[in-house]
XYZ file of C-alpha atoms in Angstrom:
603
model
C -35.074 -34.460 -10.435
C -32.401 -32.199 -9.003
C -32.848 -30.154 -5.827
C -32.214 -27.000 -7.885
C -35.404 -26.922 -10.010
C -33.289 -26.976 -13.143
C -36.394 -27.829 -15.116
C -37.071 -24.087 -15.003
C -33.809 -23.524 -16.909
C -33.399 -24.585 -20.527
C -30.337 -26.770 -20.962
C -27.822 -25.317 -23.381
C -25.877 -28.533 -23.911
C -24.524 -31.697 -22.313
C -21.189 -33.054 -21.106
C -19.374 -35.239 -23.650
C -15.876 -35.319 -22.171
C -13.987 -35.008 -18.904
C -10.225 -34.562 -19.273
C -8.718 -33.849 -15.877
C -10.423 -30.661 -14.702
C -11.469 -29.808 -18.281
C -15.151 -30.276 -19.145
C -16.103 -30.593 -22.826
C -19.685 -29.616 -23.674
C -21.678 -30.067 -26.873
C -24.084 -27.170 -27.399
C -27.636 -27.781 -28.570
C -28.342 -26.653 -32.123
C -31.045 -24.282 -30.932
C -28.454 -22.118 -29.202
C -26.814 -20.165 -32.003
C -25.817 -16.960 -30.194
C -23.936 -16.041 -27.049
C -27.025 -15.687 -24.852
C -29.387 -18.256 -23.360
C -32.911 -17.331 -22.274
C -34.634 -18.522 -19.130
C -37.549 -17.547 -16.938
C -35.577 -14.701 -15.281
C -34.220 -13.236 -18.526
C -31.069 -14.015 -20.486
C -27.522 -14.993 -19.514
C -24.250 -14.998 -21.430
C -23.041 -18.594 -21.694
C -20.436 -19.053 -24.442
C -18.032 -16.122 -24.106
C -14.676 -16.948 -22.490
C -15.048 -16.026 -18.843
C -18.783 -16.830 -18.628
C -20.014 -19.046 -15.795
C -22.295 -22.011 -16.453
C -23.740 -24.755 -14.253
C -23.963 -28.557 -14.485
C -26.691 -30.656 -12.915
C -24.939 -33.088 -10.567
C -27.823 -34.359 -8.468
C -27.624 -32.757 -5.028
C -25.158 -30.092 -6.132
C -24.740 -27.691 -9.036
C -21.180 -27.757 -10.391
C -19.995 -24.298 -11.484
C -17.491 -23.938 -14.315
C -15.844 -21.050 -16.151
C -15.862 -21.111 -19.979
C -12.406 -20.781 -21.561
C -12.707 -21.914 -25.214
C -15.277 -22.411 -27.968
C -14.883 -24.286 -31.264
C -16.643 -26.012 -34.182
C -16.384 -29.776 -34.345
C -16.028 -31.498 -37.712
C -19.254 -33.168 -38.845
C -17.787 -36.678 -39.040
C -16.662 -36.415 -35.416
C -19.743 -34.721 -34.038
C -21.996 -36.428 -31.542
C -25.342 -35.584 -33.200
C -28.817 -37.075 -33.343
C -28.615 -37.439 -37.132
C -25.071 -38.785 -37.271
C -24.595 -41.172 -40.187
C -26.826 -39.321 -42.597
C -25.523 -37.889 -45.843
C -26.792 -34.377 -45.044
C -23.618 -32.247 -45.238
C -25.358 -28.893 -45.217
C -26.002 -28.920 -41.484
C -24.103 -26.412 -39.363
C -21.107 -28.125 -37.713
C -21.607 -28.851 -34.036
C -20.275 -26.271 -31.559
C -18.402 -27.169 -28.402
C -17.243 -25.203 -25.401
C -14.483 -26.019 -22.950
C -14.970 -25.086 -19.294
C -13.069 -25.655 -16.038
C -14.763 -26.412 -12.737
C -14.266 -23.710 -10.100
C -16.614 -24.921 -7.357
C -20.164 -26.008 -6.638
C -23.419 -24.718 -5.142
C -25.273 -26.779 -2.576
C -28.458 -26.275 -0.636
C -28.201 -24.811 2.853
C -30.839 -24.415 5.571
C -31.254 -20.744 4.538
C -30.908 -21.196 0.775
C -27.781 -21.925 -1.268
C -24.075 -21.584 -0.563
C -21.087 -21.664 -2.923
C -18.035 -23.831 -2.155
C -14.839 -22.875 -4.014
C -13.406 -26.343 -4.749
C -12.458 -27.467 -8.242
C -12.404 -31.253 -7.721
C -16.179 -31.837 -8.032
C -17.031 -32.653 -11.655
C -20.339 -33.467 -13.393
C -21.088 -36.882 -14.885
C -20.949 -37.603 -18.628
C -24.218 -36.544 -20.190
C -25.036 -34.000 -17.456
C -27.015 -31.008 -18.611
C -25.279 -27.655 -18.891
C -27.516 -24.756 -17.859
C -27.254 -20.941 -17.740
C -27.008 -19.314 -14.325
C -29.687 -16.928 -13.113
C -28.976 -13.819 -11.068
C -29.871 -15.733 -7.889
C -27.162 -18.299 -8.538
C -24.633 -15.626 -9.586
C -25.353 -13.710 -6.391
C -24.713 -16.889 -4.418
C -21.417 -17.480 -6.243
C -20.103 -13.921 -6.068
C -21.511 -13.128 -2.641
C -19.831 -13.521 0.720
C -20.594 -15.706 3.713
C -23.823 -14.877 5.516
C -21.828 -14.215 8.680
C -19.933 -11.444 6.852
C -22.911 -9.629 5.371
C -23.186 -7.258 8.314
C -19.568 -6.167 7.760
C -19.795 -5.950 3.957
C -19.342 -2.940 1.696
C -20.455 -2.763 -1.934
C -17.605 -2.070 -4.355
C -19.230 -2.452 -7.767
C -21.097 -4.752 -10.127
C -20.138 -7.901 -11.986
C -18.801 -6.598 -15.322
C -20.561 -9.239 -17.422
C -24.133 -9.025 -16.156
C -24.071 -5.540 -14.556
C -26.780 -6.951 -12.252
C -24.815 -8.743 -9.512
C -23.517 -6.592 -6.672
C -19.949 -7.346 -5.641
C -19.601 -7.166 -1.863
C -16.542 -7.628 0.315
C -16.153 -8.120 4.050
C -14.145 -5.297 5.625
C -12.406 -7.830 7.890
C -11.313 -10.108 5.046
C -10.458 -7.190 2.774
C -8.214 -5.249 5.151
C -6.814 -7.714 7.682
C -3.931 -8.919 5.502
C -3.063 -6.013 3.194
C -4.553 -5.052 -0.144
C -2.806 -4.297 -3.447
C -4.430 -1.887 -5.917
C -2.646 -1.979 -9.287
C -3.250 -0.225 -12.575
C -1.826 2.109 -15.193
C -2.356 5.824 -14.794
C -5.843 7.044 -15.674
C -7.700 3.741 -15.223
C -9.345 4.349 -11.839
C -6.977 3.548 -8.957
C -7.642 6.819 -7.134
C -11.393 6.434 -7.631
C -11.323 2.931 -6.138
C -9.156 4.024 -3.201
C -11.471 6.953 -2.460
C -14.566 4.745 -2.783
C -13.201 2.056 -0.481
C -11.863 4.344 2.255
C -14.949 6.579 2.282
C -17.312 3.597 2.515
C -15.250 2.198 5.405
C -15.317 5.525 7.261
C -19.045 6.001 6.661
C -19.834 2.504 7.945
C -17.514 2.595 10.970
C -17.523 5.839 13.006
C -14.459 4.746 15.009
C -12.308 3.809 12.031
C -8.789 5.174 11.510
C -7.409 5.719 8.003
C -4.150 7.495 7.105
C -3.678 8.482 3.438
C -0.278 9.263 1.919
C -1.640 11.679 -0.676
C 1.299 12.155 -3.042
C -0.430 14.457 -5.533
C -2.856 16.311 -3.252
C -6.032 14.812 -4.761
C -7.948 13.139 -1.907
C -9.340 16.033 0.186
C -12.272 16.480 -2.199
C -13.307 12.822 -1.741
C -14.039 13.259 1.986
C -16.093 16.466 1.875
C -19.063 16.247 4.238
C -17.637 13.601 6.571
C -16.857 14.442 10.214
C -13.471 14.073 11.901
C -11.251 14.454 8.826
C -7.796 15.990 9.311
C -5.936 17.428 6.316
C -2.236 18.199 6.759
C -0.097 19.720 4.013
C 3.565 18.880 4.564
C 5.606 22.062 4.393
C 5.288 25.683 5.426
C 2.566 28.177 4.676
C 3.107 30.364 1.639
C 3.729 34.040 2.103
C 0.447 35.921 2.505
C -1.608 32.709 2.432
C -4.648 32.565 4.709
C -5.381 29.336 6.594
C -8.808 28.828 8.138
C -9.155 27.827 11.778
C -8.975 24.045 12.336
C -12.134 22.021 11.913
C -14.036 21.284 15.132
C -14.599 17.663 16.092
C -17.810 16.336 14.527
C -18.075 19.222 12.054
C -18.468 18.248 8.353
C -15.190 18.480 6.487
C -14.616 20.842 3.564
C -11.528 21.474 1.451
C -10.805 24.803 3.129
C -9.927 23.024 6.368
C -6.229 22.200 6.341
C -3.069 23.006 8.224
C 0.623 23.179 7.343
C 3.204 21.171 9.218
C 6.950 20.699 9.060
C 8.454 17.490 10.428
C 11.132 18.137 13.114
C 14.262 16.330 11.956
C 14.567 14.652 15.350
C 11.164 13.003 14.833
C 12.610 10.936 11.982
C 14.415 8.999 14.679
C 17.669 7.102 14.948
C 16.849 4.499 12.282
C 14.975 6.967 10.083
C 17.942 9.355 9.877
C 20.248 6.478 8.985
C 17.899 5.629 6.098
C 17.701 9.281 5.128
C 21.477 9.828 5.033
C 22.437 6.440 3.490
C 25.883 5.961 5.110
C 28.269 3.261 3.881
C 28.333 0.315 6.268
C 32.057 0.051 7.023
C 33.340 3.596 7.504
C 30.447 6.055 7.694
C 27.799 4.119 9.617
C 29.833 3.764 12.875
C 30.574 7.512 12.885
C 26.903 8.351 12.246
C 25.708 5.986 14.980
C 28.077 7.640 17.465
C 26.875 11.069 16.334
C 23.175 10.205 16.731
C 23.791 8.725 20.195
C 25.772 11.793 21.335
C 23.519 14.557 20.054
C 21.848 15.062 23.445
C 25.206 16.256 24.835
C 25.982 18.544 21.924
C 25.510 22.288 22.524
C 24.872 25.067 20.047
C 25.426 28.801 20.499
C 26.086 31.604 18.019
C 26.946 29.223 15.212
C 29.344 27.098 17.292
C 28.863 23.398 17.997
C 30.620 22.410 21.233
C 30.864 19.991 24.163
C 30.915 20.979 27.825
C 32.247 19.153 30.928
C 31.031 19.438 34.506
C 33.748 21.981 35.356
C 32.565 24.382 32.673
C 35.270 23.482 30.159
C 34.305 23.764 26.478
C 35.552 21.920 23.379
C 34.512 23.117 19.887
C 33.600 20.569 17.194
C 34.377 21.196 13.512
C 33.157 19.703 10.255
C 36.575 19.914 8.594
C 40.003 18.464 9.311
C 41.656 21.492 10.952
C 44.376 21.055 13.591
C 42.805 23.335 16.240
C 42.862 21.674 19.730
C 43.148 18.276 18.095
C 45.433 16.783 20.777
C 42.441 16.672 23.195
C 39.896 15.388 20.640
C 40.067 11.678 21.552
C 39.709 12.460 25.253
C 36.574 14.563 24.733
C 35.009 12.042 22.363
C 35.635 9.248 24.901
C 33.844 11.279 27.609
C 31.061 11.946 25.122
C 30.582 8.254 24.346
C 30.568 7.415 28.057
C 27.934 10.108 28.739
C 30.231 11.995 31.143
C 29.585 15.439 29.629
C 26.845 17.973 30.359
C 23.637 17.187 28.459
C 21.614 19.826 26.663
C 17.934 20.588 27.179
C 17.161 21.555 23.584
C 17.810 19.931 20.241
C 20.820 21.360 18.372
C 20.338 22.127 14.649
C 20.489 19.330 12.098
C 23.862 20.418 10.701
C 25.500 19.664 14.060
C 25.457 16.035 12.869
C 28.048 17.017 10.245
C 30.455 18.175 12.990
C 29.921 15.054 15.080
C 30.333 12.704 12.100
C 33.510 14.518 11.003
C 35.089 14.363 14.472
C 34.170 10.715 15.145
C 35.316 9.728 11.653
C 38.708 11.459 11.576
C 40.051 11.071 15.141
C 43.309 9.104 15.376
C 45.864 8.524 18.155
C 49.336 10.110 18.102
C 52.433 7.981 18.854
C 53.678 10.391 21.485
C 50.246 10.524 23.140
C 47.206 12.686 22.558
C 45.271 12.586 19.310
C 44.975 14.214 15.902
C 42.538 14.617 13.024
C 43.587 12.145 10.377
C 43.069 13.259 6.770
C 42.577 9.699 5.482
C 39.910 8.980 8.105
C 38.232 12.282 7.302
C 38.147 11.465 3.578
C 36.091 8.348 4.383
C 33.311 10.320 6.094
C 33.526 13.452 3.938
C 30.765 12.305 1.490
C 28.381 11.838 4.449
C 29.354 15.237 5.874
C 28.600 16.786 2.475
C 25.160 15.124 2.316
C 24.261 16.575 5.733
C 25.510 20.009 4.703
C 23.642 19.919 1.383
C 20.353 18.920 3.031
C 20.854 21.686 5.609
C 21.043 24.238 2.789
C 18.430 22.726 0.426
C 15.412 25.065 0.487
C 13.091 22.300 -0.805
C 14.120 20.043 2.065
C 14.029 22.841 4.656
C 10.491 23.757 3.602
C 9.230 20.307 4.682
C 11.632 19.310 7.504
C 12.382 21.615 10.454
C 16.186 21.573 10.689
C 16.556 24.290 13.325
C 16.148 22.075 16.394
C 15.200 23.962 19.527
C 12.455 21.686 20.817
C 12.640 20.124 24.283
C 15.107 17.245 24.411
C 13.971 14.419 26.698
C 16.298 13.009 29.363
C 17.231 9.442 30.184
C 18.562 8.271 26.824
C 15.075 8.279 25.242
C 15.471 11.518 23.321
C 14.853 9.990 19.899
C 11.906 7.895 21.119
C 10.054 10.844 22.665
C 10.384 12.980 19.518
C 9.202 10.112 17.312
C 6.258 9.254 19.557
C 4.921 12.821 19.389
C 4.959 12.788 15.580
C 3.458 9.292 15.321
C 0.605 10.484 17.550
C 0.045 13.370 15.133
C 0.391 11.559 11.796
C -0.779 8.009 12.546
C -2.938 8.398 15.649
C -2.592 7.771 19.349
C -2.436 4.403 21.053
C -5.533 2.491 22.083
C -7.431 4.096 24.949
C -6.348 7.675 24.195
C -8.631 10.188 22.483
C -7.634 10.726 18.877
C -9.980 13.378 17.477
C -9.980 12.179 13.847
C -10.937 9.163 11.727
C -9.232 10.126 8.453
C -5.879 11.875 8.174
C -4.953 13.061 4.697
C -1.190 13.671 4.633
C -0.850 15.915 1.579
C 2.637 15.655 0.077
C 2.219 17.816 -3.018
C 5.057 20.110 -1.837
C 7.517 17.250 -1.459
C 10.369 17.290 -3.991
C 10.464 14.107 -6.073
C 14.067 13.284 -5.172
C 13.320 13.711 -1.452
C 10.082 11.697 -1.480
C 11.631 8.190 -1.215
C 13.864 9.240 1.692
C 11.240 11.130 3.686
C 8.329 8.757 3.152
C 10.487 5.754 4.035
C 11.635 7.631 7.154
C 7.990 8.336 8.113
C 7.158 4.637 7.808
C 10.321 3.818 9.771
C 9.121 6.132 12.530
C 5.661 4.559 12.596
C 6.970 0.987 12.549
C 9.325 1.566 15.464
C 6.674 3.175 17.698
C 4.028 0.642 16.635
C 6.165 -2.314 17.730
C 7.107 -0.539 20.970
C 3.420 -0.004 21.771
C 2.761 -3.711 21.382
C -0.376 -5.551 20.384
C -2.461 -4.547 23.397
C -2.003 -0.792 22.878
C -2.216 -0.743 19.090
C -5.355 0.683 17.483
C -6.587 -0.820 14.166
C -5.191 1.502 11.487
C -5.304 1.402 7.674
C -2.495 3.069 5.712
C -3.354 3.988 2.121
C -0.003 4.312 0.356
C -0.605 6.134 -2.954
C 2.026 5.882 -5.716
C 3.830 3.346 -3.537
C 6.485 2.579 -6.179
C 8.134 5.898 -5.235
C 9.059 4.805 -1.713
C 8.309 1.104 -1.035
C 11.685 0.241 -2.518
C 15.320 1.260 -2.180
C 15.867 3.813 -4.956
C 19.656 3.937 -4.476
C 20.797 0.315 -4.452
C 19.636 -3.033 -5.790
C 20.822 -4.796 -2.638
C 20.369 -3.306 0.798
C 21.315 -5.318 3.868
C 19.415 -3.024 6.244
C 15.935 -4.115 7.315
C 13.316 -1.955 5.632
C 10.497 -0.659 7.822
C 7.839 -1.065 5.123
C 8.763 -4.732 4.670
C 8.551 -5.268 8.421
C 5.142 -3.562 8.416
C 4.041 -5.833 5.566
C 5.277 -8.980 7.324
C 4.288 -8.265 10.924
C 1.976 -5.244 10.801
C -1.246 -7.265 10.935
C -0.247 -8.589 14.388
C -0.163 -4.962 15.522
C -3.467 -4.075 13.810
C -1.880 -2.217 10.906
C -3.188 -2.879 7.396
C -1.693 -1.550 4.164
C -3.512 -0.550 0.980
C -0.637 -0.470 -1.501
C -1.581 1.475 -4.629
C 0.829 1.600 -7.559
C 0.991 1.805 -11.340
C 4.333 -0.045 -11.443
C 4.220 -3.256 -9.362
C 7.505 -4.345 -10.963
C 9.260 -1.456 -9.183
C 7.741 -2.304 -5.808
C 9.305 -4.426 -3.084
C 8.500 -8.058 -3.942
C 8.199 -8.767 -0.201
C 5.409 -6.206 0.187
C 3.542 -7.599 -2.833
C 3.872 -11.151 -1.565
C 2.321 -10.179 1.786
C -0.874 -8.861 0.130
C -3.757 -11.329 0.290
C -6.278 -9.307 -1.736
C -5.749 -7.809 -5.168
C -7.551 -5.282 -7.330
C -5.849 -5.048 -10.682
C -7.075 -2.438 -13.104
C -5.522 -2.288 -16.558
C -1.820 -3.181 -16.748
C -0.031 -3.562 -20.076
C 3.679 -3.594 -19.277
C 5.036 -7.150 -19.400
C 7.295 -6.614 -16.366
C 4.306 -5.441 -14.310
C 2.220 -8.430 -15.405
C 5.127 -10.722 -14.578
C 5.388 -9.231 -11.070
C 1.678 -9.877 -10.614
C 2.056 -13.439 -11.892
C 4.846 -14.191 -9.392
C 3.216 -12.559 -6.386
C -0.397 -13.678 -6.502
C -1.485 -16.920 -4.908
C -4.650 -17.391 -6.968
C -5.786 -16.468 -10.438
C -4.688 -17.950 -13.743
C -3.308 -17.034 -17.137
C -6.733 -16.227 -18.510
C -7.238 -13.675 -15.727
C -3.859 -12.127 -16.480
C -4.752 -11.845 -20.154
C -7.930 -9.990 -19.225
C -5.982 -7.435 -17.175
C -4.114 -6.064 -20.192
C -7.393 -5.223 -21.963
C -9.589 -3.874 -19.159
C -11.521 -0.658 -19.870
C -11.372 2.283 -17.488
C -13.083 1.555 -14.172
C -12.997 -2.250 -14.515
C -10.770 -4.443 -12.371
C -10.062 -8.092 -11.726
C -10.445 -8.752 -8.009
C -9.270 -11.874 -6.217
C -7.949 -13.010 -2.859
C -9.187 -14.032 0.561
C -12.163 -11.628 0.429
C -13.624 -13.302 -2.686
C -14.964 -16.765 -3.455
C -13.307 -16.712 -6.881
C -11.555 -14.203 -9.147
C -14.173 -11.763 -10.416
C -14.191 -9.002 -12.986
C -15.811 -5.975 -11.409
C -17.069 -2.619 -12.687
C -16.141 -0.333 -9.804
C -18.696 2.207 -8.597
C -17.898 5.869 -9.080
C -16.819 7.560 -5.845
C -19.103 10.512 -4.998
C -17.516 12.905 -4.356
C -14.407 11.629 -6.096
C -10.743 12.625 -5.928
C -9.204 15.297 -8.170
C -7.724 12.897 -10.683
C -9.774 13.351 -13.850
C -8.165 13.644 -17.270
C -7.677 17.020 -18.933
C -10.086 17.739 -21.798
C -7.612 19.295 -24.190
C -10.162 20.171 -26.881
C -12.154 22.242 -24.386
C -9.277 23.983 -22.643
C -7.414 24.743 -25.880
C -10.409 26.535 -27.368
């Protein structure tokens, strides 16, 4: 007799073939439907995807059903084989693949996810009760204290699906699915449960469509920032006090100072060509702390009070001294400024560094050919300086204090990282959830600005080091907009988001990457995710991206993904014993992402 009291379970069939990992089972004639009854109720046993067990002495082998078929009467292994009775129903067989086994533990049962243990020929196949399913789907006993409940097993609707916060978030999480199938609900459910369970958590949400504030109503220490400037005549309530329950009326507006985007972030924003424009832009960014601005003029100043005006065109004014002044500028011999000049001063610096050329008889000149190489970059800077959509989100006026000692970019970036992503370990932060609302961000600016924000965070995070980093989760909604290079198929520059994906976990940064188009996402970021929640996906390119990136799962799982109903997902990865189809709980309160009811509103 087995250790598992299988006598309490009615056998549904017996093993008649073992072909590699494939187990062939003959079903008993008494089982005509899809369900098998037992003392604890009924279980589904013959549908593709069902789990069944096999008595293997001191263990219970667990297998997943993949196929079901009739067997011709002359080939059937039946008790009355050889008779002339041809009216009998042909024998039914199921095919299953081993996925692991259950063994007894000192405290009960544990599930081991190994597919090499197979039952013996003739072993009884039995349905699995809720106790066994809980053992299979559950997590290690050591992780129960850190577990959050995400939903129910889609087949039985009786088994709770739990996940350890540590295993779920330590190595990045991908949330995939077509629009309208529940990504936002899952993201809101997961982040709210984490914040409710851990009062010292830190979650930053890139809220592209302005839908997440509603999901955190009632929780303390929630900060809601709307990128941009306050509308004319709009009233903004005083900021929420620490510990006070959050409501949607608590928010503030904020513009990002252009200098906070940093050296690398501005290079990503302006997209210079490598050979001609990038050197001029690098020189310009390095020299901006010695560039003065007054009454519309951009100029340099020496220690004797001499002044040299910089221009963003190729005029011949004072050009014979240009090389000399630019050399002093590069060598940091000129008077530094105490305040940031406006953003458009970069156009003057780029133009002058790009067009300067030496004269044969001595001195220098502005060379038209050199200027033509940097002119496209100058135009981009000028256009952004005049773009009202860009100016409404990014502060281009300058004017803030400019730090000394060659760390001017670092100081400006650090202040903004403290605001958006939280302060370093040991410093008071004042919030657990920061919703960065980007509904005012123009679609064509979103990839540039969001990539620059991640660039800023990555640089400061790696400067802080592992000891000063605080565990932070970044929820990146609609990630296909900015976790890629939208302007070129090949980009030789290192991308901050890929560095965060590769090395972020060492610095206590975890990504929740949410997208409806995984095929448009960086393949490096997808490959670094160790947990996956895939809601319905139907596009073949998206399914192919999932097939290439995931480490576990199989073709049958992928086929399920294209037919999932709303709210169901296939979950797999390091946080789960085996791939599982889950009906995700409804987030209460949920985000503002419900479908329009046209018939009601059109009445």
